[in-house]
Tab-separated table of C-alpha atoms and ligand atoms in Angstrom:
chain	number	residue	atom	x	y	z
A	25	VAL	CA	-27.489	-48.763	38.150
A	26	THR	CA	-26.745	-45.074	38.063
A	27	ASP	CA	-24.098	-42.588	39.143
A	28	ARG	CA	-24.197	-39.983	41.887
A	29	ASN	CA	-24.724	-37.068	39.477
A	30	VAL	CA	-27.690	-38.672	37.760
A	31	ALA	CA	-29.062	-39.796	41.128
A	32	GLY	CA	-29.153	-36.085	42.013
A	33	THR	CA	-31.464	-35.240	39.077
A	34	PRO	CA	-35.243	-35.850	39.065
A	35	HIS	CA	-34.835	-38.658	36.505
A	36	LEU	CA	-34.057	-41.372	39.044
A	37	GLY	CA	-37.145	-40.457	41.061
A	38	ARG	CA	-39.311	-40.540	37.919
A	39	LEU	CA	-38.000	-44.011	37.137
A	40	THR	CA	-38.467	-45.449	40.641
A	41	THR	CA	-41.969	-43.953	40.849
A	42	SER	CA	-42.903	-45.594	37.587
A	43	PHE	CA	-41.494	-48.948	38.763
A	44	ALA	CA	-43.499	-48.651	41.984
A	45	ARG	CA	-46.696	-47.865	40.030
A	46	ALA	CA	-46.112	-50.933	37.864
A	47	GLY	CA	-45.506	-53.132	40.917
A	48	VAL	CA	-41.885	-53.806	39.945
A	49	THR	CA	-39.385	-54.261	42.769
A	50	ALA	CA	-36.323	-52.124	42.081
A	51	GLU	CA	-33.027	-51.684	43.915
A	52	ILE	CA	-30.837	-48.683	43.223
A	53	VAL	CA	-27.079	-49.134	42.927
A	54	THR	CA	-25.297	-45.780	42.774
A	55	ILE	CA	-21.631	-45.511	41.866
A	56	GLU	CA	-19.168	-42.605	41.732
A	57	PRO	CA	-19.257	-40.735	38.410
A	58	GLY	CA	-16.300	-40.878	36.078
A	59	GLU	CA	-14.419	-43.025	33.596
A	60	ALA	CA	-12.390	-44.621	36.432
A	61	ALA	CA	-15.399	-46.837	37.179
A	62	LYS	CA	-14.774	-48.615	33.862
A	63	SER	CA	-12.017	-50.765	35.385
A	64	TRP	CA	-11.548	-54.312	36.726
A	65	ARG	CA	-12.046	-52.901	40.208
A	66	GLY	CA	-15.182	-51.034	39.118
A	67	ILE	CA	-16.795	-54.071	37.493
A	68	GLU	CA	-15.868	-56.303	40.433
A	69	GLU	CA	-17.417	-53.907	42.942
A	70	LEU	CA	-20.563	-53.442	40.866
A	71	CYS	CA	-21.089	-57.180	40.311
A	72	GLU	CA	-20.565	-57.964	44.000
A	73	ARG	CA	-23.019	-55.244	45.038
A	74	ILE	CA	-25.630	-56.540	42.596
A	75	LEU	CA	-25.109	-60.171	43.664
A	76	ALA	CA	-25.489	-59.136	47.303
A	77	LEU	CA	-29.019	-57.936	46.468
A	78	GLY	CA	-30.014	-61.554	45.822
A	79	ILE	CA	-30.681	-61.547	42.079
A	80	ASP	CA	-31.977	-64.364	39.932
A	81	ARG	CA	-32.127	-65.087	36.207
A	82	ARG	CA	-35.223	-62.934	35.746
A	83	THR	CA	-33.510	-59.852	37.177
A	84	VAL	CA	-33.243	-57.021	34.663
A	85	ILE	CA	-30.377	-54.566	34.888
A	86	VAL	CA	-31.363	-50.984	34.053
A	87	ALA	CA	-28.539	-48.608	33.148
A	88	LEU	CA	-29.624	-45.029	33.918
A	89	GLY	CA	-26.793	-42.675	33.053
A	90	GLY	CA	-24.146	-41.752	30.538
A	91	GLY	CA	-21.870	-43.997	28.530
A	92	VAL	CA	-19.843	-44.980	31.571
A	93	ILE	CA	-22.919	-46.390	33.315
A	94	GLY	CA	-24.168	-47.983	30.088
A	95	ASP	CA	-20.844	-49.690	29.361
A	96	LEU	CA	-20.275	-50.809	32.947
A	97	ALA	CA	-23.823	-51.907	33.821
A	98	GLY	CA	-24.149	-53.462	30.357
A	99	PHE	CA	-20.979	-55.488	30.938
A	100	ALA	CA	-22.191	-56.523	34.411
A	101	ALA	CA	-25.456	-57.688	32.792
A	102	ALA	CA	-23.467	-59.650	30.207
A	103	ILE	CA	-21.543	-61.641	32.822
A	104	LEU	CA	-23.802	-61.833	35.900
A	105	LEU	CA	-25.400	-65.293	36.081
A	106	ARG	CA	-24.001	-65.780	32.534
A	107	GLY	CA	-26.164	-62.996	31.151
A	108	LEU	CA	-29.118	-60.932	32.369
A	109	ASP	CA	-31.395	-58.700	30.329
A	110	VAL	CA	-30.374	-55.054	30.243
A	111	VAL	CA	-32.395	-51.927	29.476
A	112	GLN	CA	-30.446	-48.826	28.566
A	113	ILE	CA	-31.840	-45.430	29.605
A	114	PRO	CA	-29.117	-43.061	28.404
A	115	THR	CA	-28.987	-39.621	30.031
A	116	THR	CA	-26.172	-37.942	28.092
A	117	LEU	CA	-26.328	-37.033	24.418
A	118	LEU	CA	-23.305	-39.230	23.785
A	119	ALA	CA	-25.022	-42.213	25.345
A	120	GLN	CA	-28.308	-41.486	23.515
A	121	VAL	CA	-26.824	-41.367	20.032
A	122	ASP	CA	-23.994	-43.814	20.503
A	123	SER	CA	-23.087	-45.972	23.484
A	124	SER	CA	-26.583	-47.206	24.420
A	125	VAL	CA	-27.200	-48.545	20.916
A	126	GLY	CA	-25.350	-51.467	19.338
A	127	GLY	CA	-24.574	-53.786	22.234
A	128	LYS	CA	-20.930	-52.998	22.970
A	129	THR	CA	-20.222	-53.095	26.690
A	130	GLY	CA	-16.999	-53.138	28.648
A	131	ILE	CA	-14.219	-51.570	30.653
A	132	ASN	CA	-10.771	-50.068	30.066
A	133	SER	CA	-7.417	-51.750	30.643
A	134	PRO	CA	-4.141	-50.033	31.552
A	135	GLN	CA	-3.241	-51.183	27.993
A	136	GLY	CA	-5.975	-49.095	26.421
A	137	LYS	CA	-9.600	-48.111	26.227
A	138	ASN	CA	-12.494	-50.576	26.001
A	139	LEU	CA	-10.154	-53.554	25.568
A	140	ILE	CA	-12.218	-55.835	27.835
A	141	GLY	CA	-15.906	-56.412	27.291
A	142	ALA	CA	-18.730	-58.230	25.601
A	143	PHE	CA	-21.346	-57.749	22.937
A	144	HIS	CA	-24.608	-57.708	24.888
A	145	GLN	CA	-27.613	-56.197	23.155
A	146	PRO	CA	-30.067	-54.286	25.330
A	147	ARG	CA	-33.676	-55.482	25.428
A	148	ARG	CA	-34.785	-51.853	25.109
A	149	VAL	CA	-33.206	-48.435	24.729
A	150	LEU	CA	-35.368	-45.608	26.104
A	151	ILE	CA	-34.296	-42.174	24.880
A	152	ASP	CA	-35.871	-39.093	26.430
A	153	PRO	CA	-34.239	-35.948	25.011
A	154	THR	CA	-35.675	-33.764	27.804
A	155	VAL	CA	-33.152	-35.274	30.246
A	156	LEU	CA	-30.469	-33.415	28.280
A	157	LEU	CA	-31.769	-30.065	29.499
A	158	ASP	CA	-29.817	-30.351	32.756
A	159	LEU	CA	-26.683	-31.766	31.167
A	160	PRO	CA	-23.649	-29.413	31.398
A	161	GLY	CA	-23.050	-27.624	28.059
A	162	ARG	CA	-19.600	-29.131	27.656
A	163	GLU	CA	-21.043	-32.658	27.949
A	164	LEU	CA	-23.791	-31.788	25.457
A	165	ARG	CA	-21.262	-30.543	22.891
A	166	ALA	CA	-19.085	-33.620	23.428
A	167	GLY	CA	-22.077	-35.862	22.696
A	168	TYR	CA	-22.868	-33.793	19.645
A	169	ALA	CA	-19.518	-34.909	18.204
A	170	GLU	CA	-20.773	-38.514	18.075
A	171	LEU	CA	-24.117	-37.356	16.672
A	172	VAL	CA	-22.350	-35.546	13.813
A	173	LYS	CA	-20.046	-38.548	13.368
A	174	HIS	CA	-22.919	-40.661	12.031
A	175	ALA	CA	-23.816	-37.945	9.527
A	176	LEU	CA	-20.196	-37.649	8.422
A	177	ILE	CA	-19.917	-41.424	7.964
A	178	ARG	CA	-23.068	-42.169	5.969
A	179	ASP	CA	-25.680	-39.418	5.847
A	180	SER	CA	-24.826	-36.236	3.982
A	181	GLY	CA	-28.506	-35.209	4.120
A	182	LEU	CA	-28.390	-35.283	7.911
A	183	PHE	CA	-25.149	-33.281	7.829
A	184	GLU	CA	-26.821	-30.570	5.744
A	185	TRP	CA	-29.759	-30.546	8.152
A	186	LEU	CA	-27.315	-30.174	11.059
A	187	GLU	CA	-25.464	-27.320	9.375
A	188	GLU	CA	-28.825	-25.512	9.492
A	189	ASN	CA	-30.298	-26.798	12.758
A	190	GLY	CA	-27.350	-27.961	14.903
A	191	PRO	CA	-26.982	-24.689	16.823
A	192	ALA	CA	-30.704	-24.708	17.756
A	193	CYS	CA	-30.386	-28.328	18.947
A	194	LEU	CA	-27.483	-27.359	21.188
A	195	GLY	CA	-29.399	-24.302	22.364
A	196	GLY	CA	-32.136	-26.441	23.944
A	197	ASP	CA	-34.667	-26.870	21.116
A	198	VAL	CA	-35.994	-30.273	22.222
A	199	GLU	CA	-38.095	-30.876	19.128
A	200	ARG	CA	-35.207	-30.395	16.725
A	201	MET	CA	-32.859	-32.302	19.055
A	202	THR	CA	-35.299	-35.230	18.946
A	203	THR	CA	-35.111	-35.237	15.140
A	204	ALA	CA	-31.315	-35.062	15.229
A	205	ILE	CA	-31.035	-37.930	17.718
A	206	ALA	CA	-33.502	-40.139	15.840
A	207	ARG	CA	-31.750	-39.604	12.508
A	208	SER	CA	-28.291	-40.112	13.986
A	209	VAL	CA	-29.331	-43.297	15.805
A	210	SER	CA	-30.845	-44.709	12.598
A	211	VAL	CA	-27.475	-44.450	10.874
A	212	LYS	CA	-25.861	-46.407	13.693
A	213	VAL	CA	-28.664	-48.986	13.805
A	214	GLU	CA	-28.399	-49.619	10.092
A	215	ILE	CA	-24.637	-50.114	10.220
A	216	VAL	CA	-24.734	-52.312	13.345
A	217	SER	CA	-27.541	-54.484	11.991
A	218	ARG	CA	-25.411	-55.260	8.927
A	219	ASP	CA	-22.293	-56.154	10.947
A	220	GLU	CA	-23.189	-56.684	14.601
A	221	HIS	CA	-19.866	-58.201	15.677
A	222	GLU	CA	-17.558	-56.043	13.569
A	223	ILE	CA	-16.560	-58.854	11.252
A	224	SER	CA	-17.188	-57.581	7.723
A	225	GLY	CA	-15.642	-54.224	8.566
A	226	GLU	CA	-18.787	-52.159	8.089
A	227	ARG	CA	-19.261	-51.610	11.820
A	228	ALA	CA	-15.660	-50.426	12.057
A	229	LEU	CA	-16.778	-47.326	10.141
A	230	LEU	CA	-18.329	-46.195	13.426
A	231	ASN	CA	-14.776	-45.801	14.689
A	232	PHE	CA	-14.388	-42.765	12.445
A	233	GLY	CA	-12.058	-40.388	14.300
A	234	HIS	CA	-11.494	-42.910	17.065
A	235	THR	CA	-7.989	-44.138	16.249
A	236	PHE	CA	-6.807	-40.584	16.847
A	237	ALA	CA	-9.295	-40.005	19.677
A	238	HIS	CA	-8.185	-42.988	21.741
A	239	ALA	CA	-4.532	-42.087	21.297
A	240	PHE	CA	-5.258	-38.545	22.559
A	241	GLU	CA	-7.370	-39.819	25.468
A	242	THR	CA	-4.680	-42.283	26.524
A	243	GLN	CA	-2.206	-39.406	26.733
A	244	ALA	CA	-4.659	-37.157	28.583
A	245	GLY	CA	-5.139	-40.026	31.061
A	246	TYR	CA	-8.895	-40.462	30.347
A	247	SER	CA	-9.454	-37.341	32.428
A	248	SER	CA	-11.762	-34.329	32.380
A	249	ARG	CA	-8.983	-32.474	30.550
A	250	LEU	CA	-10.334	-34.163	27.420
A	251	LEU	CA	-13.848	-35.618	27.201
A	252	HIS	CA	-14.384	-38.607	24.926
A	253	GLY	CA	-16.571	-36.608	22.527
A	254	GLU	CA	-14.014	-33.808	22.394
A	255	ALA	CA	-11.350	-36.380	21.545
A	256	VAL	CA	-13.662	-37.708	18.812
A	257	ALA	CA	-14.052	-34.187	17.394
A	258	LEU	CA	-10.256	-33.830	17.305
A	259	GLY	CA	-10.008	-37.288	15.763
A	260	MET	CA	-12.557	-36.570	13.030
A	261	ALA	CA	-10.916	-33.242	12.208
A	262	ALA	CA	-7.581	-35.107	11.970
A	263	ALA	CA	-9.131	-37.882	9.858
A	264	TYR	CA	-10.413	-35.264	7.397
A	265	ALA	CA	-7.015	-33.572	7.280
A	266	LEU	CA	-5.299	-36.939	6.724
A	267	SER	CA	-7.804	-37.825	3.988
A	268	VAL	CA	-7.021	-34.565	2.198
A	269	ARG	CA	-3.310	-35.164	2.654
A	270	LEU	CA	-3.603	-38.612	1.043
A	271	GLY	CA	-5.585	-37.213	-1.881
A	272	LEU	CA	-8.798	-39.047	-0.925
A	273	CYS	CA	-10.960	-36.093	0.024
A	274	PRO	CA	-11.436	-32.640	-1.527
A	275	GLY	CA	-10.199	-29.885	0.801
A	276	GLN	CA	-13.560	-28.135	0.564
A	277	GLU	CA	-15.459	-31.096	2.057
A	278	ALA	CA	-12.943	-31.366	4.889
A	279	GLY	CA	-13.314	-27.622	5.446
A	280	ARG	CA	-17.094	-27.974	5.806
A	281	ALA	CA	-16.788	-30.802	8.318
A	282	ARG	CA	-14.186	-28.982	10.383
A	283	ALA	CA	-16.127	-25.709	10.254
A	284	HIS	CA	-19.289	-27.415	11.509
A	285	LEU	CA	-17.430	-28.930	14.464
A	286	ARG	CA	-16.080	-25.481	15.310
A	287	ALA	CA	-19.549	-23.930	14.968
A	288	ALA	CA	-20.756	-26.485	17.520
A	289	GLY	CA	-18.072	-25.339	19.967
A	290	LEU	CA	-15.897	-28.379	19.347
A	291	PRO	CA	-12.134	-28.293	18.743
A	292	ASN	CA	-10.304	-29.056	15.489
A	293	ARG	CA	-6.815	-29.188	17.016
A	294	PRO	CA	-5.508	-30.183	20.513
A	295	ALA	CA	-3.911	-26.731	20.967
A	296	GLU	CA	-7.421	-25.199	21.013
A	297	LEU	CA	-7.978	-27.045	24.306
A	298	GLY	CA	-4.537	-26.074	25.610
A	299	LEU	CA	-3.300	-29.606	24.971
A	300	ALA	CA	-0.160	-30.759	23.167
A	301	PHE	CA	0.515	-34.373	22.205
A	302	PRO	CA	3.938	-35.267	20.767
A	303	PRO	CA	3.325	-36.947	17.349
A	304	GLU	CA	5.601	-39.904	18.223
A	305	ALA	CA	3.682	-40.574	21.440
A	306	THR	CA	0.353	-40.385	19.609
A	307	LEU	CA	1.581	-42.864	17.016
A	308	ALA	CA	2.862	-45.208	19.742
A	309	ALA	CA	-0.560	-45.104	21.431
A	310	MET	CA	-2.234	-45.872	18.079
A	311	ARG	CA	-0.075	-48.952	17.588
A	312	LYS	CA	-1.420	-50.296	20.908
A	313	ASP	CA	-5.043	-49.625	19.990
A	314	LYS	CA	-7.193	-52.616	19.077
A	315	LYS	CA	-7.785	-51.334	15.547
A	316	VAL	CA	-4.370	-52.555	14.477
A	317	ALA	CA	-4.683	-55.435	11.988
A	318	GLY	CA	-1.626	-57.635	11.443
A	319	GLY	CA	0.724	-54.915	12.666
A	320	GLN	CA	-0.731	-52.314	10.267
A	321	LEU	CA	-2.572	-49.200	11.378
A	322	VAL	CA	-6.139	-49.199	10.091
A	323	PHE	CA	-7.816	-45.824	9.759
A	324	VAL	CA	-11.318	-44.864	8.850
A	325	LEU	CA	-10.790	-42.122	6.274
A	326	THR	CA	-13.235	-40.372	4.020
A	327	ARG	CA	-13.902	-39.252	0.456
A	328	GLY	CA	-16.194	-36.444	1.598
A	329	ILE	CA	-19.267	-35.785	3.739
A	330	GLY	CA	-21.101	-39.089	4.323
A	331	MET	CA	-18.418	-41.182	2.593
A	332	ALA	CA	-16.235	-42.817	5.244
A	333	GLU	CA	-14.253	-45.915	4.388
A	334	LEU	CA	-11.798	-48.308	6.001
A	335	CYS	CA	-8.181	-47.712	4.946
A	336	PRO	CA	-5.541	-50.237	5.970
A	337	GLY	CA	-1.879	-49.558	5.405
A	338	VAL	CA	-1.740	-45.774	5.809
A	339	PRO	CA	1.985	-44.925	5.898
A	340	GLU	CA	3.092	-43.979	9.414
A	341	ALA	CA	5.196	-41.142	8.009
A	342	GLU	CA	2.037	-39.470	6.652
A	343	VAL	CA	0.340	-39.799	10.038
A	344	LEU	CA	3.346	-38.286	11.805
A	345	ALA	CA	3.567	-35.410	9.343
A	346	LEU	CA	-0.161	-34.706	9.748
A	347	LEU	CA	0.077	-34.753	13.543
A	348	ALA	CA	2.989	-32.322	13.457
A	349	ALA	CA	1.220	-29.970	11.033
A	350	ASP	CA	-2.244	-30.090	12.639
A	351	ALA	CA	-1.339	-29.843	16.347
B	134	NAD	N1	-20.437	-48.901	24.071
B	134	NAD	C1	-20.256	-48.081	23.058
B	134	NAD	O1	-20.576	-48.402	21.900
B	134	NAD	C2	-19.683	-46.727	23.326
B	134	NAD	C3	-19.730	-45.750	22.323
B	134	NAD	C4	-19.262	-44.467	22.615
B	134	NAD	C5	-18.759	-44.192	23.875
B	134	NAD	N2	-18.710	-45.156	24.827
B	134	NAD	C6	-18.195	-44.876	26.160
B	134	NAD	O2	-19.025	-43.884	26.768
B	134	NAD	C7	-18.272	-43.224	27.785
B	134	NAD	C8	-18.547	-41.767	27.754
B	134	NAD	O3	-19.926	-41.548	27.982
B	134	NAD	P1	-20.487	-40.148	28.495
B	134	NAD	O4	-19.870	-39.067	27.727
B	134	NAD	O5	-21.937	-40.270	28.553
B	134	NAD	O6	-19.819	-40.036	29.944
B	134	NAD	P2	-20.341	-40.229	31.432
B	134	NAD	O7	-21.158	-41.442	31.575
B	134	NAD	O8	-19.146	-40.107	32.284
B	134	NAD	O9	-21.307	-38.957	31.658
B	134	NAD	C9	-20.758	-37.661	31.609
B	134	NAD	C10	-21.096	-36.865	32.877
B	134	NAD	O10	-22.453	-36.416	32.846
B	134	NAD	C11	-23.128	-36.782	34.042
B	134	NAD	N3	-24.540	-36.945	33.657
B	134	NAD	C12	-25.086	-37.964	32.966
B	134	NAD	N4	-26.362	-37.695	32.661
B	134	NAD	C13	-26.646	-36.475	33.159
B	134	NAD	C14	-27.805	-35.641	33.151
B	134	NAD	N5	-28.922	-35.977	32.493
B	134	NAD	N6	-27.734	-34.449	33.779
B	134	NAD	C15	-26.592	-34.059	34.406
B	134	NAD	N7	-25.455	-34.791	34.413
B	134	NAD	C16	-25.486	-35.994	33.808
B	134	NAD	C17	-22.397	-38.008	34.512
B	134	NAD	O11	-22.542	-38.207	35.884
B	134	NAD	C18	-20.952	-37.676	34.145
B	134	NAD	O12	-20.378	-36.860	35.133
B	134	NAD	C19	-16.824	-43.595	27.534
B	134	NAD	O13	-16.412	-44.493	28.520
B	134	NAD	C20	-16.839	-44.263	26.170
B	134	NAD	O14	-15.830	-45.249	26.038
B	134	NAD	C21	-19.165	-46.398	24.558
B	135	ZN	ZN1	-16.940	-42.738	20.684
């Protein structure tokens, strides 16, 4: 399963050639690119097209593409014939460091992002950083936001390394990018393996920046006006500012995190992207997000670089004041 953009790169041909050499029968299902595919209609169409190929329980679904393909094909694999094996071959940086790893699959609802889905671990995740060389720069930077996120949550050593080497990674240095991806993925793997189904709360740390991000994306209509990774950068910058505001985090640490995002060409505030979100509307979108526990907003905040923690019961007034000040 791939999308039309990825089908236009040499990667699909490389994959089908290698299947042919191995004597594996493969069918290609190509869908239109874009977040809109992650919908009831999108999953219905994909499942029907796959069923029409005459699959059986030994069929393996291969997701070749970005996070949209990984989430959608992964969800199809979770429900087709009550569960087929899936192999993730992520082709965006975001998908390589984040969505292909950890087993979350699913689609969006008009009520919010990723509200319908299943945990369905891939059999394999194959990450080839050279596929990033033909990724548009804006997509690369957006994925970098999720890469940095893992450093900001739990790996201050990686953050320091990125302060030094991040610009070279983004400039096409494949060797250093490979190191960055491997280190970032290990943070995620470690967290997910301790709390696969987000029960103890540890896995929820991976939502750092995401309560804000989803609220911004909802208002931007999940469109190309605001990529997911860009929304995550805004969300992490806001989470740092809120952490400082609540006296959790020293201003200097927040300054370092925000400066690194900026150095990577990522925004700190919506206005930098020409966007404006009314604080009340952002808060209303947050209340609808799935990270609301017992009617209380739950944020992932931080005590510094590499020190994220779950914070229930953040006063809404503080969130509103922050949103107004940091627009
Ligand atoms: N399951 C999870 O744990 C998880 C985690 C983070 C994000 N996500 C989801 O991931 C999605 C975003 O993923 P994304 O940013 O990869 O978006 P995407 O899949 O839409 O890919 C971005 C764009 O890049 C194109 N593309 C992909 N690979 C390419 C390549 N090698 N060369 C040229 N173009 C290429 C795609 O066609 C698309 O137009 C969101 O739906 C988000 O909710 C899921
Ligand atoms: Zn994300």
